[in-house]
PDB file of C-alpha atoms and ligand atoms in Angstrom:
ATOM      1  CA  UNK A  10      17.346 140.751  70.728  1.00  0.00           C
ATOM      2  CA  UNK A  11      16.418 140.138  74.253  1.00  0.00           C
ATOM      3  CA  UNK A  12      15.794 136.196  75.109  1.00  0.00           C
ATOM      4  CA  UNK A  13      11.976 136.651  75.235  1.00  0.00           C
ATOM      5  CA  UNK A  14      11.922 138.043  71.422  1.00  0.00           C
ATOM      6  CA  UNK A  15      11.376 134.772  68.898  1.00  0.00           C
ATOM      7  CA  UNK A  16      14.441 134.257  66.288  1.00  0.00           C
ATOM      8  CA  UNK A  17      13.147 134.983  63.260  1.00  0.00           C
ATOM      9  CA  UNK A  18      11.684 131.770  61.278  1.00  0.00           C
ATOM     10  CA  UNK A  19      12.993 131.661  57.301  1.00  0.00           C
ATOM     11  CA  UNK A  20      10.218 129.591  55.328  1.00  0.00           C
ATOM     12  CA  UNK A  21      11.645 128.283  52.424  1.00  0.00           C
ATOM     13  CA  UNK A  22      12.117 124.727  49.922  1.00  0.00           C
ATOM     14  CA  UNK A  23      15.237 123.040  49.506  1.00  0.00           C
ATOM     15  CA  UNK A  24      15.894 123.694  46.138  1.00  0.00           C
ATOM     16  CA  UNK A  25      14.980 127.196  45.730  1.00  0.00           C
ATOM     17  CA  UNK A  26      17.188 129.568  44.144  1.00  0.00           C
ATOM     18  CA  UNK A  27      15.112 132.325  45.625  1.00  0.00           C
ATOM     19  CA  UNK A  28      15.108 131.185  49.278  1.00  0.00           C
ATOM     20  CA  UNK A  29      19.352 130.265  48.789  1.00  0.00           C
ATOM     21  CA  UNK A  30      19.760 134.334  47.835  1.00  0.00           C
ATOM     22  CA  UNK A  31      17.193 135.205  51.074  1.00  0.00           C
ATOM     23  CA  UNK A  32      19.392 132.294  53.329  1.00  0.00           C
ATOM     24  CA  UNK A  33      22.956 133.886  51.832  1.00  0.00           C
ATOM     25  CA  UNK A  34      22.216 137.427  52.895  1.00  0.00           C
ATOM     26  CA  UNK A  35      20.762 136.410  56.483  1.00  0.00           C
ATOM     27  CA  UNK A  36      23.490 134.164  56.681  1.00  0.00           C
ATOM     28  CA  UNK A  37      26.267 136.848  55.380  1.00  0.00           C
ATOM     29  CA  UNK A  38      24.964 139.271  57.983  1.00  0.00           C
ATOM     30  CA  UNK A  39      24.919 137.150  61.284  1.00  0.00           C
ATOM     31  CA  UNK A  40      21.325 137.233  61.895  1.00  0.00           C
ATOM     32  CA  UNK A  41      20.578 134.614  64.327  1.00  0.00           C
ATOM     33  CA  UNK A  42      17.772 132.508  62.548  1.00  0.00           C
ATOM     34  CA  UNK A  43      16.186 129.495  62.338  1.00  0.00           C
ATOM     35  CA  UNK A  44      14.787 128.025  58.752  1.00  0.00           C
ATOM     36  CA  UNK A  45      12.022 125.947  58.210  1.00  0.00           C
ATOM     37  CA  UNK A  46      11.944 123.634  55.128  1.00  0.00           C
ATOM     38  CA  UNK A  47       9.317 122.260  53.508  1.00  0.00           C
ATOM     39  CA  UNK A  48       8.223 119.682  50.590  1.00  0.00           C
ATOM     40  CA  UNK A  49       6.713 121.611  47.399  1.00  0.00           C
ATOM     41  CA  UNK A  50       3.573 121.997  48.105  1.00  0.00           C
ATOM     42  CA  UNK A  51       3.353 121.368  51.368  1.00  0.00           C
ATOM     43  CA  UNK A  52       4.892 125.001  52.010  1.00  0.00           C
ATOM     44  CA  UNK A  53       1.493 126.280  51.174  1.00  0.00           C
ATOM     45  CA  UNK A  54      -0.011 125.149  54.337  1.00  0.00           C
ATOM     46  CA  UNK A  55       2.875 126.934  56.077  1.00  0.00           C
ATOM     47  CA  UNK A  56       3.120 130.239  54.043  1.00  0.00           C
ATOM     48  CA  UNK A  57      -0.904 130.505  53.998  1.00  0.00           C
ATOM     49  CA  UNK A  58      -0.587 131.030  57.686  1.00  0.00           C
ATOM     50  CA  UNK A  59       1.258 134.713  57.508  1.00  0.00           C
ATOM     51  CA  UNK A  60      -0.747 135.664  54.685  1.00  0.00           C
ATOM     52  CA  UNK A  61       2.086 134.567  51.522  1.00  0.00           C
ATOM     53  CA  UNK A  62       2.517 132.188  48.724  1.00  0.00           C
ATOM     54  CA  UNK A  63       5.150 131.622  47.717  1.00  0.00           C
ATOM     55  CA  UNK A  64       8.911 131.075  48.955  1.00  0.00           C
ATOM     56  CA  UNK A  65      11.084 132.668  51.031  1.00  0.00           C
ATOM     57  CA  UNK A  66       8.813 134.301  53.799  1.00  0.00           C
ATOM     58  CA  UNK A  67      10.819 135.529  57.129  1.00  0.00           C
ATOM     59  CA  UNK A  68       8.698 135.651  59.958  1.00  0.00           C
ATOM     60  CA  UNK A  69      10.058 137.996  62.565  1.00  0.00           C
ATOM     61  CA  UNK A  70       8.125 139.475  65.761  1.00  0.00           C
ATOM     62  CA  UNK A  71       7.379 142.344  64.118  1.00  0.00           C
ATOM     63  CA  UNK A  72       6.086 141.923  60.359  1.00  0.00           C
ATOM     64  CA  UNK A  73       6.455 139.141  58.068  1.00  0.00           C
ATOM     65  CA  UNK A  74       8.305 139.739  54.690  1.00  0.00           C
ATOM     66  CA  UNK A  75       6.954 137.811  51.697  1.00  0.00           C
ATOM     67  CA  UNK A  76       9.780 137.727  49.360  1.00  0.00           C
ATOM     68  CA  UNK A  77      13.433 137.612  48.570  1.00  0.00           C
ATOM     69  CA  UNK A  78      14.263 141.202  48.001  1.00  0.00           C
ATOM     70  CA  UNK A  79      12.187 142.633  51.307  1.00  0.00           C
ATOM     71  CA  UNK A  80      14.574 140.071  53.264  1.00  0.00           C
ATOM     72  CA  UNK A  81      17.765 141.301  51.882  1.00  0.00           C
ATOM     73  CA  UNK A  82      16.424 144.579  52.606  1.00  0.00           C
ATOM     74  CA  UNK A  83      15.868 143.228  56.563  1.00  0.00           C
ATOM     75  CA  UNK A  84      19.485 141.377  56.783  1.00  0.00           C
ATOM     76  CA  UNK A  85      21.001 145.111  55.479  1.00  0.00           C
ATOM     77  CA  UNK A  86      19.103 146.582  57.942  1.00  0.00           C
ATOM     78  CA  UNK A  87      20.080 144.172  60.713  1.00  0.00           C
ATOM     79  CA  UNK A  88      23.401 143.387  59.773  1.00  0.00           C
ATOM     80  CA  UNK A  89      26.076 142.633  62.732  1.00  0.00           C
ATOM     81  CA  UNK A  90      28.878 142.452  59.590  1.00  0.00           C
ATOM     82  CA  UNK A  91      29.279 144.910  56.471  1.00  0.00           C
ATOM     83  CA  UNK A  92      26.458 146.382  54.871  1.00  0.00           C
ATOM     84  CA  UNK A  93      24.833 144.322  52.586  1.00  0.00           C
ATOM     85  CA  UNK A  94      23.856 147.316  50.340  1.00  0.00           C
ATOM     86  CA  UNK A  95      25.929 150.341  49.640  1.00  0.00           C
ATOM     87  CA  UNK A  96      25.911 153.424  52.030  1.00  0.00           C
ATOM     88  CA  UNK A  97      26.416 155.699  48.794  1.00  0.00           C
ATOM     89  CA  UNK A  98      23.022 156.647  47.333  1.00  0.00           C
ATOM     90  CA  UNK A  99      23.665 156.223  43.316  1.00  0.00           C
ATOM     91  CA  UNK A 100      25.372 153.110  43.709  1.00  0.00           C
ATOM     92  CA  UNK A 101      22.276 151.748  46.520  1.00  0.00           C
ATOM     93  CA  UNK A 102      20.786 152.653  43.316  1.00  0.00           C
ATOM     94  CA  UNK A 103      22.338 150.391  41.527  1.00  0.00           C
ATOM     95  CA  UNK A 104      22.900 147.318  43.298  1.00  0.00           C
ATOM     96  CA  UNK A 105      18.632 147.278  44.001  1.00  0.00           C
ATOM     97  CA  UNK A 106      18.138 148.449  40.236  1.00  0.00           C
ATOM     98  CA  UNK A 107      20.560 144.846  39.491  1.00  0.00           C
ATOM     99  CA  UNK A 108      18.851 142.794  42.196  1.00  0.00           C
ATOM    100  CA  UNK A 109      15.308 143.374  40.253  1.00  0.00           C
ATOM    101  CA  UNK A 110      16.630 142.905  36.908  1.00  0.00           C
ATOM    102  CA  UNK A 111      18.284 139.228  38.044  1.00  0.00           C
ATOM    103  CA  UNK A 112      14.814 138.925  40.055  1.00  0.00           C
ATOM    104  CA  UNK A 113      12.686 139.287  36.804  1.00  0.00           C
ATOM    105  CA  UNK A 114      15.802 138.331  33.881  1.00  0.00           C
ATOM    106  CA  UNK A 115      17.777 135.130  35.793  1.00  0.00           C
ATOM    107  CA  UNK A 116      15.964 133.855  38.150  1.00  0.00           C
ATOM    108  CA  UNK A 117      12.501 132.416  36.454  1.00  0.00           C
ATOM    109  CA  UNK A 118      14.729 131.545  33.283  1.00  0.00           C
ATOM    110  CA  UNK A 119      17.195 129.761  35.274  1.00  0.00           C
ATOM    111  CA  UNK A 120      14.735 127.784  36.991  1.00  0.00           C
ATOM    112  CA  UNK A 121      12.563 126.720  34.627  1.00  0.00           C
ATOM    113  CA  UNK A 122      15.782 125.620  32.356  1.00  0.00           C
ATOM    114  CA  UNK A 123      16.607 123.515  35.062  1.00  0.00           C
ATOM    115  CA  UNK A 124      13.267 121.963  35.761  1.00  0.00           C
ATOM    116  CA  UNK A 125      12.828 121.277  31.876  1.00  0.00           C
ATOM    117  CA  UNK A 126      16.242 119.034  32.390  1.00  0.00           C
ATOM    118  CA  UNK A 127      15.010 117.419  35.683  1.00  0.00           C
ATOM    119  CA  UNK A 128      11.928 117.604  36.479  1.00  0.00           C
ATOM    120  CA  UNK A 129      11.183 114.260  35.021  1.00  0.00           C
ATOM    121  CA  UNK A 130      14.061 112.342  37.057  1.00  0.00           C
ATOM    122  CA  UNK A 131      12.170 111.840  40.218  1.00  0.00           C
ATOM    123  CA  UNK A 132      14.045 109.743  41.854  1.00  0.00           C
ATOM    124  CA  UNK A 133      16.949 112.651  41.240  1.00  0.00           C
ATOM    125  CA  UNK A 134      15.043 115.300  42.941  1.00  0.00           C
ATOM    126  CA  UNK A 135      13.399 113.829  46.101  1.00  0.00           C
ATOM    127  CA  UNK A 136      15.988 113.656  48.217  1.00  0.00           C
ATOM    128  CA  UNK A 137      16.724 118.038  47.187  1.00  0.00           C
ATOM    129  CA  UNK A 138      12.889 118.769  47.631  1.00  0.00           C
ATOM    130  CA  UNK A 139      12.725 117.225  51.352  1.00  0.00           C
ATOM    131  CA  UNK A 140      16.239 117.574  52.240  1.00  0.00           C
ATOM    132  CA  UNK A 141      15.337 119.121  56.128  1.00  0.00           C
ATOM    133  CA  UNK A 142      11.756 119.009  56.153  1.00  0.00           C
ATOM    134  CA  UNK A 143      10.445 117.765  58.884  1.00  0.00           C
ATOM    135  CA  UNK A 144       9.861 114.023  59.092  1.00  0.00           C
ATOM    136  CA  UNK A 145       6.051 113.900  58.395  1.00  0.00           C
ATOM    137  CA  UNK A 146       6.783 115.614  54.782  1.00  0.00           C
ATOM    138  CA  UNK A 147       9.374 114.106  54.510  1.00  0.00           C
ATOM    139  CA  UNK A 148       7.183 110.311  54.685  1.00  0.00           C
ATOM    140  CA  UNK A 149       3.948 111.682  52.237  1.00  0.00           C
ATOM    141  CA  UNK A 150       6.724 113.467  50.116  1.00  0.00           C
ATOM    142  CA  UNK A 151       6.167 110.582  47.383  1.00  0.00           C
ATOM    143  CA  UNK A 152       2.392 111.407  46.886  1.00  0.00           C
ATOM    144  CA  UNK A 153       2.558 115.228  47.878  1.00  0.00           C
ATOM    145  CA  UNK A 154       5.615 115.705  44.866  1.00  0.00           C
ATOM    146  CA  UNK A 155       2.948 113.333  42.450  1.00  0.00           C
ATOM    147  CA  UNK A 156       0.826 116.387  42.738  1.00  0.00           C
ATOM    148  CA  UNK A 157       3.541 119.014  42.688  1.00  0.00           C
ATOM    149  CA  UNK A 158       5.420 118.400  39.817  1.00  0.00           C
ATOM    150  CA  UNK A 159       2.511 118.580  37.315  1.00  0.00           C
ATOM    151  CA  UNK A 160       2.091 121.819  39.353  1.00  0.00           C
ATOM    152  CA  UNK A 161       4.942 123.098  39.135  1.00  0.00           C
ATOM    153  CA  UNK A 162       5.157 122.257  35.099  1.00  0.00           C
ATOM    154  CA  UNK A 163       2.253 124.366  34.323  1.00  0.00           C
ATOM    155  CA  UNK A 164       3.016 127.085  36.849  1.00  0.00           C
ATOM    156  CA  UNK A 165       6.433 127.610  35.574  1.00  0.00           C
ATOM    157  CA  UNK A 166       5.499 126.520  31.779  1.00  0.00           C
ATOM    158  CA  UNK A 167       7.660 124.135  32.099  1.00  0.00           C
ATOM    159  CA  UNK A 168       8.184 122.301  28.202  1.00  0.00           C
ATOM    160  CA  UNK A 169      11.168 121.922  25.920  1.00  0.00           C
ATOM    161  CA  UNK A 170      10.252 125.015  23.588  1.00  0.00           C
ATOM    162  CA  UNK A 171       9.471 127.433  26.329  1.00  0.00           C
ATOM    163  CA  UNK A 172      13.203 125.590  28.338  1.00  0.00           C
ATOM    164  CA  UNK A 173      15.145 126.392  25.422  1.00  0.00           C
ATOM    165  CA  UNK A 174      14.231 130.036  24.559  1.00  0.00           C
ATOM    166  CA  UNK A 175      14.807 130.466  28.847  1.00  0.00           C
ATOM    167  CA  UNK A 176      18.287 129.146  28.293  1.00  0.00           C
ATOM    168  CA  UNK A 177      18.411 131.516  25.633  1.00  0.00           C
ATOM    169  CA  UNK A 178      17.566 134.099  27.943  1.00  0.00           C
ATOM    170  CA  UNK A 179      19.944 133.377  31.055  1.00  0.00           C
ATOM    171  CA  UNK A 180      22.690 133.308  27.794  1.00  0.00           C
ATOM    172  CA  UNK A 181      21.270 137.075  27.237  1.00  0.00           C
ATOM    173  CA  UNK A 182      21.786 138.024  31.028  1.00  0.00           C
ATOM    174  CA  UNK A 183      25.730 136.182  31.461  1.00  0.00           C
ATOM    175  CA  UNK A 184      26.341 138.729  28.351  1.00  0.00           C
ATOM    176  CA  UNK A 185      25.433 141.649  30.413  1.00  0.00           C
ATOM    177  CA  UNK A 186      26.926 140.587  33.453  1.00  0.00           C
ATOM    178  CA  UNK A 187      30.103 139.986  31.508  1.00  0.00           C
ATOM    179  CA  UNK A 188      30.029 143.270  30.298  1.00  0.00           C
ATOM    180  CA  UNK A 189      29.843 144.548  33.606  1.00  0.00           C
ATOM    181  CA  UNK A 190      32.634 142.499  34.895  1.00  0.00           C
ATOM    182  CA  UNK A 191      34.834 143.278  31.896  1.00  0.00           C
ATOM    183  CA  UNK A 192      37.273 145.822  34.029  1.00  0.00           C
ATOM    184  CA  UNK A 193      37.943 143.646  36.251  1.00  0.00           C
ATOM    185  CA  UNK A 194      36.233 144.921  39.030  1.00  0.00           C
ATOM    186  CA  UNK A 195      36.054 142.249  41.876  1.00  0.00           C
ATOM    187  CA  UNK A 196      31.842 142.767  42.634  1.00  0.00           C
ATOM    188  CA  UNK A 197      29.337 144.319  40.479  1.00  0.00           C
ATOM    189  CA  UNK A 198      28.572 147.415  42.725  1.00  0.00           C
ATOM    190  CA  UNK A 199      31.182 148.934  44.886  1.00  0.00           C
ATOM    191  CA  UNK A 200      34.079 147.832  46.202  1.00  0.00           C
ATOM    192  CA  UNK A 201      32.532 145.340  48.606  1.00  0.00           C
ATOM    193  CA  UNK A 202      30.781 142.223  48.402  1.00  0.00           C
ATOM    194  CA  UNK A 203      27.116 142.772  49.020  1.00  0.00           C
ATOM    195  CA  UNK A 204      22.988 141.993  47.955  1.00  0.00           C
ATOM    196  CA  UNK A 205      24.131 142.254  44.093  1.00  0.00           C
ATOM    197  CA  UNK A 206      26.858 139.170  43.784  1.00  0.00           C
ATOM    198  CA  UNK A 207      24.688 137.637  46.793  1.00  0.00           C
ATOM    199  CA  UNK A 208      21.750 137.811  43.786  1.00  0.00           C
ATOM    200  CA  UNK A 209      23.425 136.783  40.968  1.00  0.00           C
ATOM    201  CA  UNK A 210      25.673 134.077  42.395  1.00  0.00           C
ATOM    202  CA  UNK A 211      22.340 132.397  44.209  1.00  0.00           C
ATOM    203  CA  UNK A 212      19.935 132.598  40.905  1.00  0.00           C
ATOM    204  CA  UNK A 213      22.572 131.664  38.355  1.00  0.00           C
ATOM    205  CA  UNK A 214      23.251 128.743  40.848  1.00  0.00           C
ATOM    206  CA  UNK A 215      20.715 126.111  38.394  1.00  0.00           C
ATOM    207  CA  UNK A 216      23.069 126.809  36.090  1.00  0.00           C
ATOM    208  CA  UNK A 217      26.039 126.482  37.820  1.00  0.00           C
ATOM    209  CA  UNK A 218      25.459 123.561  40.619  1.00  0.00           C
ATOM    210  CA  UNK A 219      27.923 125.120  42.764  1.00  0.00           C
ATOM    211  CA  UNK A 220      29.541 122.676  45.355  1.00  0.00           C
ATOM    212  CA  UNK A 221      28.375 124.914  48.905  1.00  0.00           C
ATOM    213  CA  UNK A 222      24.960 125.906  48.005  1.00  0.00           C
ATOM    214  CA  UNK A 223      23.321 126.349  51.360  1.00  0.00           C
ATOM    215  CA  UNK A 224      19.992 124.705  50.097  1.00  0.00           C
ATOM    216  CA  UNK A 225      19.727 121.450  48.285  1.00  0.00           C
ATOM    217  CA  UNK A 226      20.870 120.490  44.621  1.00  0.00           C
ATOM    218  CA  UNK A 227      22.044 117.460  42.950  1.00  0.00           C
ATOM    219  CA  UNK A 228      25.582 117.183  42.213  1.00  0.00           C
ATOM    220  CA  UNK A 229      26.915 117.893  39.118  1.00  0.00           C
ATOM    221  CA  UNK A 230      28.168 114.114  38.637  1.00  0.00           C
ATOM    222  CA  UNK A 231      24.630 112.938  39.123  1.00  0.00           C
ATOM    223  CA  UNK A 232      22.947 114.965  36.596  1.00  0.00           C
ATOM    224  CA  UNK A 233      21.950 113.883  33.192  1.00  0.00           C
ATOM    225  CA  UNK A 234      25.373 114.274  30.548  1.00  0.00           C
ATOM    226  CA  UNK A 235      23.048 116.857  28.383  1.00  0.00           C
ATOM    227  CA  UNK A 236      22.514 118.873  31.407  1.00  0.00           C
ATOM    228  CA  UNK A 237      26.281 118.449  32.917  1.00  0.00           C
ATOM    229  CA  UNK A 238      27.115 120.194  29.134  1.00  0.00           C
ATOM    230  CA  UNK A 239      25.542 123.076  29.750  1.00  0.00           C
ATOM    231  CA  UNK A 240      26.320 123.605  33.507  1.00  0.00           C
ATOM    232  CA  UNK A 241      30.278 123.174  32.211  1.00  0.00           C
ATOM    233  CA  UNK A 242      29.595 125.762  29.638  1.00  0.00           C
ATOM    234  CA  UNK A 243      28.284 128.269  32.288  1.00  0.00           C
ATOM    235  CA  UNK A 244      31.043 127.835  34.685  1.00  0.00           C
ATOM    236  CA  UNK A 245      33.636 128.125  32.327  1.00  0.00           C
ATOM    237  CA  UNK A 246      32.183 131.553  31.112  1.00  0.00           C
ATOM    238  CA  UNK A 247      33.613 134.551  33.102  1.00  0.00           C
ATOM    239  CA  UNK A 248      30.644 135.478  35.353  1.00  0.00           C
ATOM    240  CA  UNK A 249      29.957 131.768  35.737  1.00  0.00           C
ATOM    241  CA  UNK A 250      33.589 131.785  37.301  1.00  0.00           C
ATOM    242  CA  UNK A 251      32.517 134.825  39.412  1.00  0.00           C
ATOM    243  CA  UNK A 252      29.427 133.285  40.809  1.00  0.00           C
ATOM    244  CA  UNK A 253      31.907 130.226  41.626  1.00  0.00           C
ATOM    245  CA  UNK A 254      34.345 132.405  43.360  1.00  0.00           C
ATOM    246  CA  UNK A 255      31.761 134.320  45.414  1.00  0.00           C
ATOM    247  CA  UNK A 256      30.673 130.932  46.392  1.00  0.00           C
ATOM    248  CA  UNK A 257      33.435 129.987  47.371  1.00  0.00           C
ATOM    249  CA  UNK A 258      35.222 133.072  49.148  1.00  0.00           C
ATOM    250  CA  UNK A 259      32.022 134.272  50.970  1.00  0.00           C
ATOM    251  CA  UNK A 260      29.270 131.588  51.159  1.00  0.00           C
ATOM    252  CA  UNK A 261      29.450 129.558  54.570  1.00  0.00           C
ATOM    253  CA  UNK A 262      27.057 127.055  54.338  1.00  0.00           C
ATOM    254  CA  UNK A 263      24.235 127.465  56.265  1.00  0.00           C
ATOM    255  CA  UNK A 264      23.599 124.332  58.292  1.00  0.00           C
ATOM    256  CA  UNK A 265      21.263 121.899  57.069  1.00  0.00           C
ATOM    257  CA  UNK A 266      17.754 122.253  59.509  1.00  0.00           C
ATOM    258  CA  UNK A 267      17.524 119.581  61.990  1.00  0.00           C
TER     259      UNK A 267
HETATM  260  N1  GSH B  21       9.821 137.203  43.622  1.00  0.00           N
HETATM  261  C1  GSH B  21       9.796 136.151  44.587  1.00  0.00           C
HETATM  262  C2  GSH B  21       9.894 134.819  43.849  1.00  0.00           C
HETATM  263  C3  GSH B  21       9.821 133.639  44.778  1.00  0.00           C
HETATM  264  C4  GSH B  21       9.497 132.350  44.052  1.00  0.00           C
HETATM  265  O1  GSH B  21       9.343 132.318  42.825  1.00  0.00           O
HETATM  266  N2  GSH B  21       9.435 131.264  44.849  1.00  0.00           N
HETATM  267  C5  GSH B  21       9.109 129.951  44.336  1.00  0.00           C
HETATM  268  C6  GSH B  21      10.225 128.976  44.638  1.00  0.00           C
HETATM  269  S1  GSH B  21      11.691 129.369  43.704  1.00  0.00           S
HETATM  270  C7  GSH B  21       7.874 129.424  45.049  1.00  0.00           C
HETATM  271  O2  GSH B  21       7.623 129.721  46.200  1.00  0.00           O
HETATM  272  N3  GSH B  21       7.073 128.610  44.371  1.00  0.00           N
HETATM  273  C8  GSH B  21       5.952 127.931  44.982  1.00  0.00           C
HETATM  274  C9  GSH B  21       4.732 128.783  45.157  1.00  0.00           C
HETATM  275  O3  GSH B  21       4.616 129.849  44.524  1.00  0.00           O
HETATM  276  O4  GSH B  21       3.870 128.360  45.943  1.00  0.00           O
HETATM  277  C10 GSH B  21      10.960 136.355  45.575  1.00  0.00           C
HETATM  278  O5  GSH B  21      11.903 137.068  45.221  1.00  0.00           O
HETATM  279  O6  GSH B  21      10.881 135.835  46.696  1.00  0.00           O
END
């Protein structure tokens, strides 16, 4: 990229599991960007502007792609390190077959588990839904989040019934995964690390609070004892552990925006 070329701008939220997976595989492939954060809500102003919705959008000269998967698919493509996706066709096949069944099966559940615990402990959350948005946000993030988070409760259905039967649900989806992990094999497609831990690891993270997320989350010592339960039980299953590791063997955090 020659110096006239803008780096490519990463729109995301602090919390979101969604934008962490889009972050880890820019990150894990040495593309030089630069992420914007924004306050709930106030992304909408942002994303409107390239023609999205929701979080992450990348911004690059060229096109603008509106969601995690199509930014995985970039960082592959633009990787200056290993290939975030396997060269071999069947098992491409199968890491993007994995990504959309954690992108429909983990991540929703995860997330609205995790807002059914927290949601309600605003003074909790605040500091993870502006952590790195710029100042302005940052000083109408009181009022803008009084909005959001009955938003965000009836966008994501967010009540104890429909919490439960998600937990359920993510329960369902560490089954399969430790299935898959059940020979031992040290990622779930190939023999390298690549999009399918990056995708697991980033959307079981609600469940898992891992210590170098590269967004923003409260730390598991700060959370409610009822929700500290259920985040031990997780990590202390097997592909809870493997999320952990990958966290902690190929996750550099991502510095925090200025
Ligand atoms: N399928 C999308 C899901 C993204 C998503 O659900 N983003 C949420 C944050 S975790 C969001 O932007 N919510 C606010 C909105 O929709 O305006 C992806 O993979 O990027």
């Amino acid at each position: 990229m020659d110096r006239t070329t803008p780096r490519p701008r990463l729109i995301t939220i602090p919390l979101s599991h969604y934008c962490e997976k889009a972050r880890w595989a820019l990150d894990c492939a040495g593309v030089d960007y630069v992420e914007e954060r924004h306050v709930p809500l106030l992304h909408r102003s942002r994303t409107k502007k390239v023609g999205a919705k929701s979080v992450p959008v990348l911004v690059t000269a060229a096109r603008t792609y509106a969601d995690s998967g199509s930014i995985v698919r970039y960082a592959d493509e633009h990787s200056r390190t290993s290939p975030l996706l396997p060269r071999n066709a069947s098992l491409r096949q199968e890491a993007v077959e994995l990504e959309l069944y954690l992108d429909r099966e983990l991540g929703p559940h995860a997330r609205r588990w995790a807002y059914g615990e927290l949601l309600d402990h605003a003074s909790l959350l605040q500091p993870h839904f502006t952590s790195g948005a710029p100042t302005w946000e940052r000083l109408v993030a009181p009022v803008a989040l009084m909005i959001a988070r009955p938003m965000i409760r009836s966008g994501y259905r967010v009540d104890p019934d429909s919490a439960r039967l998600s937990l359920e649900r993510v329960r369902d989806v560490f089954r399969w995964i430790d299935d898959k992990l059940s020979d031992d094999r040290p990622y779930l497609v190939g023999e390298g690390f690549g999009a399918a831990d990056i995708t697991f690891a980033s959307l079981a993270a609600p469940l898992l609070l891992p210590p170098n997320y590269g967004g923003s989350f409260p730390a598991l010592e700060d959370v409610p004892e009822s929700t500290r339960h259920v985040v031990h039980e997780f990590r202390a299953t097997r592909p809870g552990r493997f999320a952990l590791a990958m966290y902690q063997s190929h996750r550099r955090r991502a510095p925090t925006p200025a």
